[in-house]
Amino acid sequence: MTKTMISLAVGTLVAGLLAACGGSDGPVAVTTDTSVSNASMYFNRTATFAVCDQVGSSCASNDVTAAEIVAASGDGMTLIYSNSPKGEIGFVDISDVRAPKGLGTLAMGGEPTSVTVLGSQALVAVNTSADFVNTAGKLVVVDIATSKEVASIALPGQPDSIAVSKDGKFIAVVIENERDESFNKGALPQLPAGSLVIVDVAGAAGTWKTRTVDLTGIATLYPTDPEPEYVDINENNIAVVTLQENNHIALVDLASGKITRHFSAGSVDLTQVDLTDKRPNAVSFTETQTARLREPDGVTWISNTQFVTANEGDLNGGSRSYTVFNTDGTVAYEAGNTLEHLMASIGHYNDKRSDAKGNEPENAEFGRFGGTDYLFIASERSSVLSVYDLSKANAPAFKQVLPAGLAPEGVLAIPARNLLIAASENDDRSILSRSSLSIYQYQPAAATYPTIQSVNRADGTPIPWAALSGLTAAPTGALVYAVDDSFYASNRIFEIDTATKPAKLQKEIRITDPNGKIAALAAVLPDTKDPLTFDDTDLAALVNADGSINLDPEGIALASAGGFWIASEGAGSVNDASRPVLSANLIFKLSASGVIEDIVQLPAEVNAKQLRFGFEGVAEADGKLVVAFQRAWVGETQPRIGVYDLVAKIWQFMAYPLDPVSSPNGGWVGLSDITALGGGKFMLVERDNQGGPDARIKRLYNINLTGVANGATLQKVLVRDLISDLKAPGGQVPEKIEGAARLANGDIIIVNDNDGVDDNSGEVQLMNLGKILN
């Protein structure tokens, strides 16, 4: 497939999870390894370049662009990336690693599928096929200094991956001739067959000659249709080629053009994995998958006798892992379920991919930094790069994980400059995702990501988490509590120790209703039979058979009497038949163990105005609950701040004046979390629904409810504009800042909601802003 290639290489060190399973193809375990080297050196992101910021483009445009594969000039100062949707390559100046600048683009006259560099020239594989049957391509040679085409060499089909030998004598181009997935449900074989093209580099580019290596007849599954995917070359000029759909691997001697060895990529027995795409979502590492075909995509040599495959899967497989192979086809190491568990522990597990291929390891690369050999694995569906220390033979030791843009494809190591680049191809402004180039620097500093990592459950699997929404702090120490929202079923409260780096998610508390509080409330609600009105049937549907609850917890606060308050946002709008009311906005009083003790409702006349943008935050102070509504409801112009007297059991409401929309992408502005500060004061998160280059409003404001009459409009005071804080980690600004809390020492903590990694990179930034309140 025209997927992409990764040239990465990085390294850093210290604890985490180690995939330890020796050379077996069977089940594996996760352990911790602290024996890796260079413990003071880590990779940290310094900047992100949005491709829409390229010269001649605009991030205020909906035009789809991409950075899929990335290469660098010989001095490491200029990046060259392939932009398939635009049919061009782009150039970026990274002489300042904290301020990359676009240098312009060059049209390719087709679809660029891969790019690499030989000396002063960029080599671009370009697909010029008319369709899936009439395939064609070309190798375009570009002078990097002038950004001009030097030569074009015809290729006998649709190219994908490209690699250059270290001595500069050979170029290897995979001719994939990918299948038409809409024809016969994508079943193979589909001709014409793919192949490997060897370009002999001698003389001027226009005189280079090509040879074609026939790859048919070697694979067992579809011998007439090899569909080669990826290629890498070792120091002996042996090319390793993955035949992904065939679950096969070939070794080719580039000098002679002969296949010297080929073998099946084999299969893996996976245990403690989640294979079910649940609705609503719930991660459960309790399933087993036997004999799962690896179907490798990217591949990299780690020595002249071993290489690593990223087992993404495509047609019938995908083992969610990476594998170290010897050149005789034997397995030296299999990562098994460890990538899946790693993703769950850092909040990057994409549960909507559980029934498919999980995190989807897309590619692998090897590099040496500071005298240490490292392996790098890019997970397409979890949007991270995992880094492993290869100091110990046949036992990769996990070092760190790096956040990337949505769907990382190309990765490039620049050891001479201690840099790593990740190219993330997804570009869709409607879901706030812009294709990007992430820049990381190998430096003598602690790893800055992840910001939260969970401990293991009793069964040895990590506590899975994501979609954090709402935050509250313990009265002493550095503990905070968060909730997950309606992306997940059987909602939970998480206890997080922010005194550690990363913060340690050390406890999960399931919300349950063993005493039938929801059923009791349902019993007094009418059955309206009106799909636009919340009634007893809708309420009863919130309870699962095991007593756990499916809510939309958006806010959390500690209760003065012990336990928690949870603000659950209602689903649906009273004036929208396409989004009927399925639940009301409710406040739940929970015990410390998550048992529902009481339920607070809004007045009926307020519920009659419900829009789907309801409760977002809750706080308790002075015998009252204070809730923030996200947006204005039917017939209103401003969102409400609701105040509920716990003794008198009556509501009062004030109007909150939102800042006007200022994003070039439009959208809306609303409220998120609310935090009690004492003396009638509260801190609110105000944000727009935009991310990346379109983000404009991420702010903290204070309000004072002292003496404010029912129905009045509140005054607000700016505490902090968060945009600079959110840009500081070097990534794109996240959309949803949904949690804020004040620690006992006065520090303000914020966190973003990563939407359960659904159309989201999954990046979570838990930030300590310090003592920013006056």
mmCIF file with all atom_site columns, N, CA, C and O in Angstrom, residues 1 42 133 171 207 265 395 425 443 500 521 596 621 646 697:
data_model
loop_
_atom_site.group_PDB
_atom_site.id
_atom_site.type_symbol
_atom_site.label_atom_id
_atom_site.label_alt_id
_atom_site.label_comp_id
_atom_site.label_asym_id
_atom_site.label_entity_id
_atom_site.label_seq_id
_atom_site.pdbx_PDB_ins_code
_atom_site.Cartn_x
_atom_site.Cartn_y
_atom_site.Cartn_z
_atom_site.occupancy
_atom_site.B_iso_or_equiv
_atom_site.pdbx_formal_charge
_atom_site.auth_seq_id
_atom_site.auth_comp_id
_atom_site.auth_asym_id
_atom_site.auth_atom_id
_atom_site.pdbx_PDB_model_num
ATOM 1  N N  . MET A 1 1   ? 0.828   -1.166  0.000   1.00 0.00 ? 1   MET A N  1
ATOM 2  C CA . MET A 1 1   ? 0.000   0.000   0.000   1.00 0.00 ? 1   MET A CA 1
ATOM 3  C C  . MET A 1 1   ? 0.883   1.242   0.000   1.00 0.00 ? 1   MET A C  1
ATOM 4  O O  . MET A 1 1   ? 2.025   1.176   0.373   1.00 0.00 ? 1   MET A O  1
ATOM 5  N N  . TYR A 1 42  ? 17.852  12.053  27.039  1.00 0.00 ? 42  TYR A N  1
ATOM 6  C CA . TYR A 1 42  ? 16.516  11.751  26.517  1.00 0.00 ? 42  TYR A CA 1
ATOM 7  C C  . TYR A 1 42  ? 16.209  12.609  25.308  1.00 0.00 ? 42  TYR A C  1
ATOM 8  O O  . TYR A 1 42  ? 16.820  13.658  25.090  1.00 0.00 ? 42  TYR A O  1
ATOM 9  N N  . VAL A 1 133 ? -4.619  -0.994  -12.454 1.00 0.00 ? 133 VAL A N  1
ATOM 10 C CA . VAL A 1 133 ? -4.166  -1.987  -13.431 1.00 0.00 ? 133 VAL A CA 1
ATOM 11 C C  . VAL A 1 133 ? -3.084  -1.402  -14.330 1.00 0.00 ? 133 VAL A C  1
ATOM 12 O O  . VAL A 1 133 ? -2.070  -2.052  -14.618 1.00 0.00 ? 133 VAL A O  1
ATOM 13 N N  . ILE A 1 171 ? 20.317  2.385   -5.293  1.00 0.00 ? 171 ILE A N  1
ATOM 14 C CA . ILE A 1 171 ? 19.013  2.845   -4.804  1.00 0.00 ? 171 ILE A CA 1
ATOM 15 C C  . ILE A 1 171 ? 18.048  1.675   -4.973  1.00 0.00 ? 171 ILE A C  1
ATOM 16 O O  . ILE A 1 171 ? 18.038  1.022   -6.034  1.00 0.00 ? 171 ILE A O  1
ATOM 17 N N  . THR A 1 207 ? 21.863  9.387   -16.320 1.00 0.00 ? 207 THR A N  1
ATOM 18 C CA . THR A 1 207 ? 22.429  8.193   -16.962 1.00 0.00 ? 207 THR A CA 1
ATOM 19 C C  . THR A 1 207 ? 22.306  6.933   -16.089 1.00 0.00 ? 207 THR A C  1
ATOM 20 O O  . THR A 1 207 ? 22.765  5.878   -16.486 1.00 0.00 ? 207 THR A O  1
ATOM 21 N N  . ALA A 1 265 ? 6.988   -14.407 7.541   1.00 0.00 ? 265 ALA A N  1
ATOM 22 C CA . ALA A 1 265 ? 7.138   -13.587 8.746   1.00 0.00 ? 265 ALA A CA 1
ATOM 23 C C  . ALA A 1 265 ? 6.528   -14.270 9.962   1.00 0.00 ? 265 ALA A C  1
ATOM 24 O O  . ALA A 1 265 ? 6.737   -13.812 11.088  1.00 0.00 ? 265 ALA A O  1
ATOM 25 N N  . ALA A 1 395 ? 17.309  -8.237  23.451  1.00 0.00 ? 395 ALA A N  1
ATOM 26 C CA . ALA A 1 395 ? 16.462  -7.831  24.575  1.00 0.00 ? 395 ALA A CA 1
ATOM 27 C C  . ALA A 1 395 ? 16.274  -6.315  24.558  1.00 0.00 ? 395 ALA A C  1
ATOM 28 O O  . ALA A 1 395 ? 16.824  -5.606  25.398  1.00 0.00 ? 395 ALA A O  1
ATOM 29 N N  . GLU A 1 425 ? 0.853   12.272  8.985   1.00 0.00 ? 425 GLU A N  1
ATOM 30 C CA . GLU A 1 425 ? 0.206   12.599  7.718   1.00 0.00 ? 425 GLU A CA 1
ATOM 31 C C  . GLU A 1 425 ? -1.235  13.086  7.822   1.00 0.00 ? 425 GLU A C  1
ATOM 32 O O  . GLU A 1 425 ? -1.733  13.756  6.924   1.00 0.00 ? 425 GLU A O  1
ATOM 33 N N  . GLN A 1 443 ? 19.011  15.198  24.318  1.00 0.00 ? 443 GLN A N  1
ATOM 34 C CA . GLN A 1 443 ? 19.584  16.216  25.198  1.00 0.00 ? 443 GLN A CA 1
ATOM 35 C C  . GLN A 1 443 ? 19.774  15.680  26.609  1.00 0.00 ? 443 GLN A C  1
ATOM 36 O O  . GLN A 1 443 ? 19.097  14.724  27.026  1.00 0.00 ? 443 GLN A O  1
ATOM 37 N N  . THR A 1 500 ? 5.028   12.967  41.346  1.00 0.00 ? 500 THR A N  1
ATOM 38 C CA . THR A 1 500 ? 6.000   12.185  40.588  1.00 0.00 ? 500 THR A CA 1
ATOM 39 C C  . THR A 1 500 ? 6.043   12.667  39.145  1.00 0.00 ? 500 THR A C  1
ATOM 40 O O  . THR A 1 500 ? 5.127   13.325  38.661  1.00 0.00 ? 500 THR A O  1
ATOM 41 N N  . LEU A 1 521 ? -35.037 7.198   41.237  1.00 0.00 ? 521 LEU A N  1
ATOM 42 C CA . LEU A 1 521 ? -35.355 8.436   40.537  1.00 0.00 ? 521 LEU A CA 1
ATOM 43 C C  . LEU A 1 521 ? -36.202 8.155   39.310  1.00 0.00 ? 521 LEU A C  1
ATOM 44 O O  . LEU A 1 521 ? -37.159 8.890   39.007  1.00 0.00 ? 521 LEU A O  1
ATOM 45 N N  . ILE A 1 596 ? -23.136 5.566   44.424  1.00 0.00 ? 596 ILE A N  1
ATOM 46 C CA . ILE A 1 596 ? -24.057 6.700   44.343  1.00 0.00 ? 596 ILE A CA 1
ATOM 47 C C  . ILE A 1 596 ? -24.881 6.785   45.624  1.00 0.00 ? 596 ILE A C  1
ATOM 48 O O  . ILE A 1 596 ? -25.539 5.820   46.036  1.00 0.00 ? 596 ILE A O  1
ATOM 49 N N  . ALA A 1 621 ? -18.760 24.717  47.866  1.00 0.00 ? 621 ALA A N  1
ATOM 50 C CA . ALA A 1 621 ? -18.223 25.731  48.776  1.00 0.00 ? 621 ALA A CA 1
ATOM 51 C C  . ALA A 1 621 ? -19.359 26.327  49.592  1.00 0.00 ? 621 ALA A C  1
ATOM 52 O O  . ALA A 1 621 ? -20.449 26.598  49.055  1.00 0.00 ? 621 ALA A O  1
ATOM 53 N N  . LEU A 1 646 ? -27.422 23.152  49.295  1.00 0.00 ? 646 LEU A N  1
ATOM 54 C CA . LEU A 1 646 ? -27.537 21.760  49.735  1.00 0.00 ? 646 LEU A CA 1
ATOM 55 C C  . LEU A 1 646 ? -28.508 21.584  50.890  1.00 0.00 ? 646 LEU A C  1
ATOM 56 O O  . LEU A 1 646 ? -29.022 20.472  51.095  1.00 0.00 ? 646 LEU A O  1
ATOM 57 N N  . ILE A 1 697 ? -8.687  30.710  22.053  1.00 0.00 ? 697 ILE A N  1
ATOM 58 C CA . ILE A 1 697 ? -9.143  31.005  23.413  1.00 0.00 ? 697 ILE A CA 1
ATOM 59 C C  . ILE A 1 697 ? -8.990  29.788  24.305  1.00 0.00 ? 697 ILE A C  1
ATOM 60 O O  . ILE A 1 697 ? -9.733  28.802  24.193  1.00 0.00 ? 697 ILE A O  1
#
